[in-house]
CSV table of C-alpha atoms and ligand atoms in Angstrom, one decimal:
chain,number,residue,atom,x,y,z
A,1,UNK,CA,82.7,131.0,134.0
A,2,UNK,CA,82.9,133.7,136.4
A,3,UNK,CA,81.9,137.2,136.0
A,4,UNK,CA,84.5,138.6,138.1
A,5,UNK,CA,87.6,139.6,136.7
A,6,UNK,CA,90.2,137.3,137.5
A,7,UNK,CA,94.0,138.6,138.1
A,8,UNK,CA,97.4,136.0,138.9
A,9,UNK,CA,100.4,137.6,140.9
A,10,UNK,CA,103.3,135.6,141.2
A,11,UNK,CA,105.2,136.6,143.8
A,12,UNK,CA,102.5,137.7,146.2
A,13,UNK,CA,103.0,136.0,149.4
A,14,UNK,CA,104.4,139.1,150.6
A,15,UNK,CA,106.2,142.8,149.4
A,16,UNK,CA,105.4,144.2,146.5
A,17,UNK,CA,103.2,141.2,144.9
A,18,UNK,CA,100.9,141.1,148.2
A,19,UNK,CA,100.6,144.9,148.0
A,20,UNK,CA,99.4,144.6,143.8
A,21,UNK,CA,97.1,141.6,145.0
A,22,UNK,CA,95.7,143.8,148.0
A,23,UNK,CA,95.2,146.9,145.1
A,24,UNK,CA,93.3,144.6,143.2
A,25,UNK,CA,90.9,142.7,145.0
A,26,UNK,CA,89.9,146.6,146.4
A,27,UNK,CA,89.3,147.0,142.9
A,28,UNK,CA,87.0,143.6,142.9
A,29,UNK,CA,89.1,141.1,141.3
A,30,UNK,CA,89.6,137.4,142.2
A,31,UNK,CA,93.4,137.2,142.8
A,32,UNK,CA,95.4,134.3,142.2
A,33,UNK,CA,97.8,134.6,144.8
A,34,UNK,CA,100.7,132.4,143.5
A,35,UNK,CA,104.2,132.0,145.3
A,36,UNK,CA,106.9,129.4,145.7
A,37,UNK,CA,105.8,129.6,149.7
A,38,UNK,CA,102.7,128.3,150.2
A,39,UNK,CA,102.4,129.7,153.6
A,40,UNK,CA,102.6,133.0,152.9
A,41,UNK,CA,100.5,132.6,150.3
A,42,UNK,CA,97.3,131.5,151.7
A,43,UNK,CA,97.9,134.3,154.3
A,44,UNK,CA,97.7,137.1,151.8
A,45,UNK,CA,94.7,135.0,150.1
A,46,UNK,CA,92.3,134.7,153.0
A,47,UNK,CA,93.0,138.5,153.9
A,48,UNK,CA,91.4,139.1,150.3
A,49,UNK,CA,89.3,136.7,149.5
A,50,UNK,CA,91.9,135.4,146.8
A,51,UNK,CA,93.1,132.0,146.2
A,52,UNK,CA,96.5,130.5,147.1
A,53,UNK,CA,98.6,128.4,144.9
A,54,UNK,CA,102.4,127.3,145.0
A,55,UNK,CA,103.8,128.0,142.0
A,56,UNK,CA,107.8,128.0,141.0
A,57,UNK,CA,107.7,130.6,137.6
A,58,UNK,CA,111.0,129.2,136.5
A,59,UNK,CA,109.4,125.3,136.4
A,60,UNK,CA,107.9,125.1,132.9
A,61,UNK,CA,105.4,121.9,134.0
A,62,UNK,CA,104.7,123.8,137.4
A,63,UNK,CA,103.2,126.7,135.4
A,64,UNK,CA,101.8,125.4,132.9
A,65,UNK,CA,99.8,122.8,135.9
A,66,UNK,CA,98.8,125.9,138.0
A,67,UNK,CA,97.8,128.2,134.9
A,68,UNK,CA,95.8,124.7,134.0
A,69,UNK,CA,93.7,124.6,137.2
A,70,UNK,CA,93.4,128.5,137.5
A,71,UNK,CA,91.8,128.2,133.4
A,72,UNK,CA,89.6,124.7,134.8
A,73,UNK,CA,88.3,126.9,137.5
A,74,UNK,CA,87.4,130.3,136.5
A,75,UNK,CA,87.2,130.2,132.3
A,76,UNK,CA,88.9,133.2,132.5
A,77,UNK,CA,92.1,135.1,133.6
A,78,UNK,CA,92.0,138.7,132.9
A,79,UNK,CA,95.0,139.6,134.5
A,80,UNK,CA,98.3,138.6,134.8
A,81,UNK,CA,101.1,140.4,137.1
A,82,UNK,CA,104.6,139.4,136.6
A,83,UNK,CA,106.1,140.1,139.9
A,84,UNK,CA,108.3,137.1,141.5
A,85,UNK,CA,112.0,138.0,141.2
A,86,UNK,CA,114.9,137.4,142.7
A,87,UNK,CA,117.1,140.3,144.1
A,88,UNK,CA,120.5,139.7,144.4
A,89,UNK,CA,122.8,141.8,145.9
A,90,UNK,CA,126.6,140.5,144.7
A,91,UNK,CA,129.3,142.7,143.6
A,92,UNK,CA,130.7,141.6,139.9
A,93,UNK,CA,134.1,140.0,141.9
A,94,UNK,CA,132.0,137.2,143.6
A,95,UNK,CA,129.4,137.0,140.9
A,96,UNK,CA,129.7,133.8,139.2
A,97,UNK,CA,128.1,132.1,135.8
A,98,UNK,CA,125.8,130.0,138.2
A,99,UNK,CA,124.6,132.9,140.4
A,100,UNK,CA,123.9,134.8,137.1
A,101,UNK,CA,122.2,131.9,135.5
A,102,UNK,CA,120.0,131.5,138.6
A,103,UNK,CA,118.8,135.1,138.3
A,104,UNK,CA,118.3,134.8,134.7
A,105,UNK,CA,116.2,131.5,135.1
A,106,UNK,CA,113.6,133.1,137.6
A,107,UNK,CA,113.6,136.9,136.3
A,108,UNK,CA,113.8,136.2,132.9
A,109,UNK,CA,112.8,132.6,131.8
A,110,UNK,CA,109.9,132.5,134.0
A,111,UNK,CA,108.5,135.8,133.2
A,112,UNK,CA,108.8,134.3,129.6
A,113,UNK,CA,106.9,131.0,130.6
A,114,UNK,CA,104.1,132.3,132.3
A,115,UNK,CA,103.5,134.9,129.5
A,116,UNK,CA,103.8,131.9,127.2
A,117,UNK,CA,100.9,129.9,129.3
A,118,UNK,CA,98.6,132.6,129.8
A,119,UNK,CA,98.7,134.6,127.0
A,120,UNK,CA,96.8,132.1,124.6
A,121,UNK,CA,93.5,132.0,127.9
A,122,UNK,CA,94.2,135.6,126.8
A,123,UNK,CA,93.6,135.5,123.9
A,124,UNK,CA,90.6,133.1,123.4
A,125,UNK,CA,89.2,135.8,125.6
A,126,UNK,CA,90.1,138.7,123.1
A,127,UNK,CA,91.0,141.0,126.4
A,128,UNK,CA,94.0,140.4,128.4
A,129,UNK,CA,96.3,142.5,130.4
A,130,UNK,CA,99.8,141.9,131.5
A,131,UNK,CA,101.8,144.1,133.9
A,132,UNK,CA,105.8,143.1,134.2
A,133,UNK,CA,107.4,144.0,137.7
A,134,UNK,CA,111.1,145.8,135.9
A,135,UNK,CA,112.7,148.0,138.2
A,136,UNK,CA,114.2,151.2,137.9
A,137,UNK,CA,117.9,149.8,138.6
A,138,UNK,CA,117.8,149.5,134.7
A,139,UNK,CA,118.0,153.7,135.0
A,140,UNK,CA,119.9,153.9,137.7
A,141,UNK,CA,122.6,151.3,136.9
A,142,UNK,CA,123.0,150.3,140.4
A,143,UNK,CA,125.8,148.4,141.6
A,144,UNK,CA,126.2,144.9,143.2
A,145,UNK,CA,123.3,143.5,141.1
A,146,UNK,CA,124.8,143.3,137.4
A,147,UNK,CA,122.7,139.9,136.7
A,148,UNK,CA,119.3,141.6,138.3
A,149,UNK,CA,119.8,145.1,136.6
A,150,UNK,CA,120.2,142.6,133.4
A,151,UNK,CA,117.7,140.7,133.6
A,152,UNK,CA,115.6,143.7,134.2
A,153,UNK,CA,116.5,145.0,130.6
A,154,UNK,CA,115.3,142.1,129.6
A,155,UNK,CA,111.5,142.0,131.1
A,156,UNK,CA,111.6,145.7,129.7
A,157,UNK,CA,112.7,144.8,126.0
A,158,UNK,CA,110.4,141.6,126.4
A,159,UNK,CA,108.0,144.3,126.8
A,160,UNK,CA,108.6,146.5,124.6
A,161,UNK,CA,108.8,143.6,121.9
A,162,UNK,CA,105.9,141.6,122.8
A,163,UNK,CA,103.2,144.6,123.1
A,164,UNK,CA,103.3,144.7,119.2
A,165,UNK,CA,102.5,140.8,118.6
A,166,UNK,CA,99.7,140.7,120.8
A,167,UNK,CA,98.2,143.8,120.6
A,168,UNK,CA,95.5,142.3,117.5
A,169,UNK,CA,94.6,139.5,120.4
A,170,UNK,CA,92.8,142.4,123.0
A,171,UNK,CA,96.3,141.7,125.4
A,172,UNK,CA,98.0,145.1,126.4
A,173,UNK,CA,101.9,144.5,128.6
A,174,UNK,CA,103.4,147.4,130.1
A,175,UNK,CA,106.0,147.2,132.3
A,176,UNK,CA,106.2,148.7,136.0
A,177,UNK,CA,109.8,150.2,137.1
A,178,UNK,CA,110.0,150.8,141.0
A,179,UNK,CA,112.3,152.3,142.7
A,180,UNK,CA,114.0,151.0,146.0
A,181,UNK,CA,110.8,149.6,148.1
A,182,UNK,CA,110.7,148.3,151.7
A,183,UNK,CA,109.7,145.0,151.2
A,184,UNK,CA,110.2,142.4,153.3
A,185,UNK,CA,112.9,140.8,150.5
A,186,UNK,CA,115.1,144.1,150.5
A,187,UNK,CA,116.1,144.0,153.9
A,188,UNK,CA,117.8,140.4,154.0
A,189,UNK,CA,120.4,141.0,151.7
A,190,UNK,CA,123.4,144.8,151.2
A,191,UNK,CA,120.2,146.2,149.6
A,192,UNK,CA,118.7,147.5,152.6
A,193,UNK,CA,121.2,150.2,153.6
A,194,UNK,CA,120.4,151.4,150.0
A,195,UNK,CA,118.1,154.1,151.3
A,196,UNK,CA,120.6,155.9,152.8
A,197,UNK,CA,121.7,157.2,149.9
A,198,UNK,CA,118.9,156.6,147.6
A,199,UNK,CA,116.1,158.8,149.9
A,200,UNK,CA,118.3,161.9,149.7
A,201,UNK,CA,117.7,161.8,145.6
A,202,UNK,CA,114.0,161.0,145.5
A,203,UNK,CA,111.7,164.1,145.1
A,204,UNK,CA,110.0,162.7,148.8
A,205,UNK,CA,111.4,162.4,151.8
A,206,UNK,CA,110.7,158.6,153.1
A,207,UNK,CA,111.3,155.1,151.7
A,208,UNK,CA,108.6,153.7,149.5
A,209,UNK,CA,106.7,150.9,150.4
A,210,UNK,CA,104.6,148.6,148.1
A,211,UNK,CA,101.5,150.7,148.9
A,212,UNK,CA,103.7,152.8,146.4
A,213,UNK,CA,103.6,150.4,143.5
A,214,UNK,CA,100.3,149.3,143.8
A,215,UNK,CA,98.4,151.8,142.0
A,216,UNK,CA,100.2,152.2,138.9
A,217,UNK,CA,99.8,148.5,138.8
A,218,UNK,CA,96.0,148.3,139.0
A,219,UNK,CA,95.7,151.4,136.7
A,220,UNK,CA,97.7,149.6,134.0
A,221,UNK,CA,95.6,146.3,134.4
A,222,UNK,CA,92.5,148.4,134.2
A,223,UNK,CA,90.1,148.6,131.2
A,224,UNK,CA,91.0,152.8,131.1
A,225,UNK,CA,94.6,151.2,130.0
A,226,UNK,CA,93.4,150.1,126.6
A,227,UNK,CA,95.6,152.5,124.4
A,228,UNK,CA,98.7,152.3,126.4
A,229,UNK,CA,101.4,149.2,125.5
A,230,UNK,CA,104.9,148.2,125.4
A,231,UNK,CA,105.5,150.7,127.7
A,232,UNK,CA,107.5,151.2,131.0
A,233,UNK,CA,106.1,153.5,133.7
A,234,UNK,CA,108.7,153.9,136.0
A,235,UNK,CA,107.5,154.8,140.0
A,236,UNK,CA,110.2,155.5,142.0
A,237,UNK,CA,109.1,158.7,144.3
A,238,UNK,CA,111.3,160.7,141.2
A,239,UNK,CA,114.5,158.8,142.1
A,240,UNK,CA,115.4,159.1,138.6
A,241,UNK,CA,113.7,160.8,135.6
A,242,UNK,CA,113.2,158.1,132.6
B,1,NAD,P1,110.5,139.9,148.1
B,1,NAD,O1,111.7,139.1,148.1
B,1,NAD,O2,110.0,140.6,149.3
B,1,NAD,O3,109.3,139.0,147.6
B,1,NAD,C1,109.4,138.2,146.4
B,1,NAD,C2,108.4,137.1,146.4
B,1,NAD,O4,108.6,136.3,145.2
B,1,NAD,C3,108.6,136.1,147.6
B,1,NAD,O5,107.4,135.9,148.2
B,1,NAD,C4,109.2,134.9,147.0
B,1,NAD,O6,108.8,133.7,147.6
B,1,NAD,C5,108.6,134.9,145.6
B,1,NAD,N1,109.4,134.2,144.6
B,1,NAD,C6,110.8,134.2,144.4
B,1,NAD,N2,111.1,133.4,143.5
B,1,NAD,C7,110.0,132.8,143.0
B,1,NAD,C8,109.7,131.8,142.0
B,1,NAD,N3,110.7,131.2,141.3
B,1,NAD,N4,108.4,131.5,141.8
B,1,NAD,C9,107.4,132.0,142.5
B,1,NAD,N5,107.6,132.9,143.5
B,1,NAD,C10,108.9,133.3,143.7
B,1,NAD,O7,110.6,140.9,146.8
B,1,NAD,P2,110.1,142.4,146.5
B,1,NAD,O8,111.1,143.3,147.0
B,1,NAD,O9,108.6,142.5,146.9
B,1,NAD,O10,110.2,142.3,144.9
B,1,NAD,C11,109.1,142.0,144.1
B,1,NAD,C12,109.4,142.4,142.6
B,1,NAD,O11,109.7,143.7,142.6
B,1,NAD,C13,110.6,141.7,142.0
B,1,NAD,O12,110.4,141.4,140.7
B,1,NAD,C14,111.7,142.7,142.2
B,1,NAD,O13,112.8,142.6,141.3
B,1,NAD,C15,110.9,144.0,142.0
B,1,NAD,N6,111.5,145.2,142.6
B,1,NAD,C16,111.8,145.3,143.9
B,1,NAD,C17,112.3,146.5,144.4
B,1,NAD,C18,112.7,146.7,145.9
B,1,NAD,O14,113.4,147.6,146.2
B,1,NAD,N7,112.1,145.9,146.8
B,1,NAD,C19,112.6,147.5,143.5
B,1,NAD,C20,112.3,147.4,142.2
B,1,NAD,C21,111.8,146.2,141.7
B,2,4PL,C1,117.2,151.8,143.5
B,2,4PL,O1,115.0,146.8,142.2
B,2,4PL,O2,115.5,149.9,142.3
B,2,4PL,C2,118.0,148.7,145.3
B,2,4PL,C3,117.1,146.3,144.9
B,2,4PL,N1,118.0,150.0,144.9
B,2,4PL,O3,116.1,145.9,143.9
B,2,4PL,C4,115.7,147.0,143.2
B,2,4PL,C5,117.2,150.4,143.9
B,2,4PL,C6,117.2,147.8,144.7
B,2,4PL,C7,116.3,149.5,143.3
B,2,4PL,C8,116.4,148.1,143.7
């Protein structure tokens, strides 16, 4: 068992994960840097001295393998930072039951099963904190992303709901609500000429990046977190007002 606080992102081979996983191993936590590519993965690890697995959230016997090994390993897992998503950009007329189950089984049912795999390691502990990537879109009600904006009400009710079950096991989840964010994922898809008009309405003049997120992230998976849960802090340079 290892002294050092250990922390999972999903999602952290690059954007806004690799920016949390950065944050945190500043802070001095071993992150588990876990992403569907591999590649990028290891890339972000062996900047941070983290450790690299390939990990698909929505495959229930992939996550409960890798949160098996992570437990073997360390004992412990402190942290857990739900950030792989999928961000769609399809307006309603070419949005189809498929391409809005396929959001739904990444954004939602794998937020639920690696909640559901490391929650009990959790637990055992008696101290646990889980930060869920939402997204501000669930203010805003942007369009061409029905499914995502959806299935972000969902990781914030999941939230909301959860915080008061688990609170009695030491495990605090809050949920983090970002704004538009120049990762690398935003600009391959309509997304990216979002700025334009998004930029004007923020309090700050310039896009965010995932430097942006980051801190609000760490703070919530901090120990000075203990009397906050359920809630959703949403970071978004004052896009909107929550
Ligand atoms: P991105 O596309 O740049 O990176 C997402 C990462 O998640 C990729 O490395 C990808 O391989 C990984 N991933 C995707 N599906 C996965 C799966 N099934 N299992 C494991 N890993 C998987 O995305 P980003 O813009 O950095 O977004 C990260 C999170 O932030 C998402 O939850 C997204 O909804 C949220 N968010 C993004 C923005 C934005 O404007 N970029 C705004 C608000 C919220
Ligand atoms: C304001 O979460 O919050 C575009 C794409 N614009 O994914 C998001 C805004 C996007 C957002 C998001």
């Amino acid at each position: 068992m290892t002294e050092q606080r250990v922390a999972i992102v999903t999602g952290a081979a690059q954007g806004i994960g690799a920016g949390i996983a950065r944050e945190l191993a500043n802070d001095g936590v071993k992150v588990v840097v876990a992403d569907l590519n591999l590649e990028g993965a290891e890339t972000v690890a062996a900047e941070i001295d983290g450790i690299a697995k390939r990990l698909d959230i929505s495959d229930p016997a992939a996550v409960a393998q890798v949160v098996g090994e992570i437990d073997a390993e360390f004992g412990r897992i402190d942290i857990l930072v739900n950030n792989a998503g999928v961000v769609p950009f399809t307006p309603w007329e070419e949005l189809t039951f498929e391409g809005w189950q396929r959001t739904f089984s990444v954004n939602a049912n794998g937020l639920f099963l690696m909640v559901k795999a490391v929650e009990p390691i959790m637990k055992r502990a008696g101290y646990g904190r889980i930060v869920n990537i939402a997204s501000n879109t669930f203010v805003a009600g942007t369009p061409n992303c029905a499914d995502y904006v959806a299935t972000k009400g969902a990781v914030i009710g999941f939230t909301r709901a959860l915080a008061g079950e688990i609170g009695k096991d030491g495990v605090t989840i809050n949920a983090v609500a970002p704004g538009i964010i120049a990762s690398e994922g935003v600009f391959t898809t309509g997304h990216g000429d979002g700025f334009d008009y998004v930029v004007p309405m923020q309090a700050f003049d310039r896009r965010g990046v995932p430097a942006d997120i980051a801190p609000a992230v760490a703070f919530l998976a901090s120990e000075k977190a203990e009397w906050i849960t359920g809630q959703t802090l949403v970071v978004d340079g004052g896009h909107t007002r929550n």
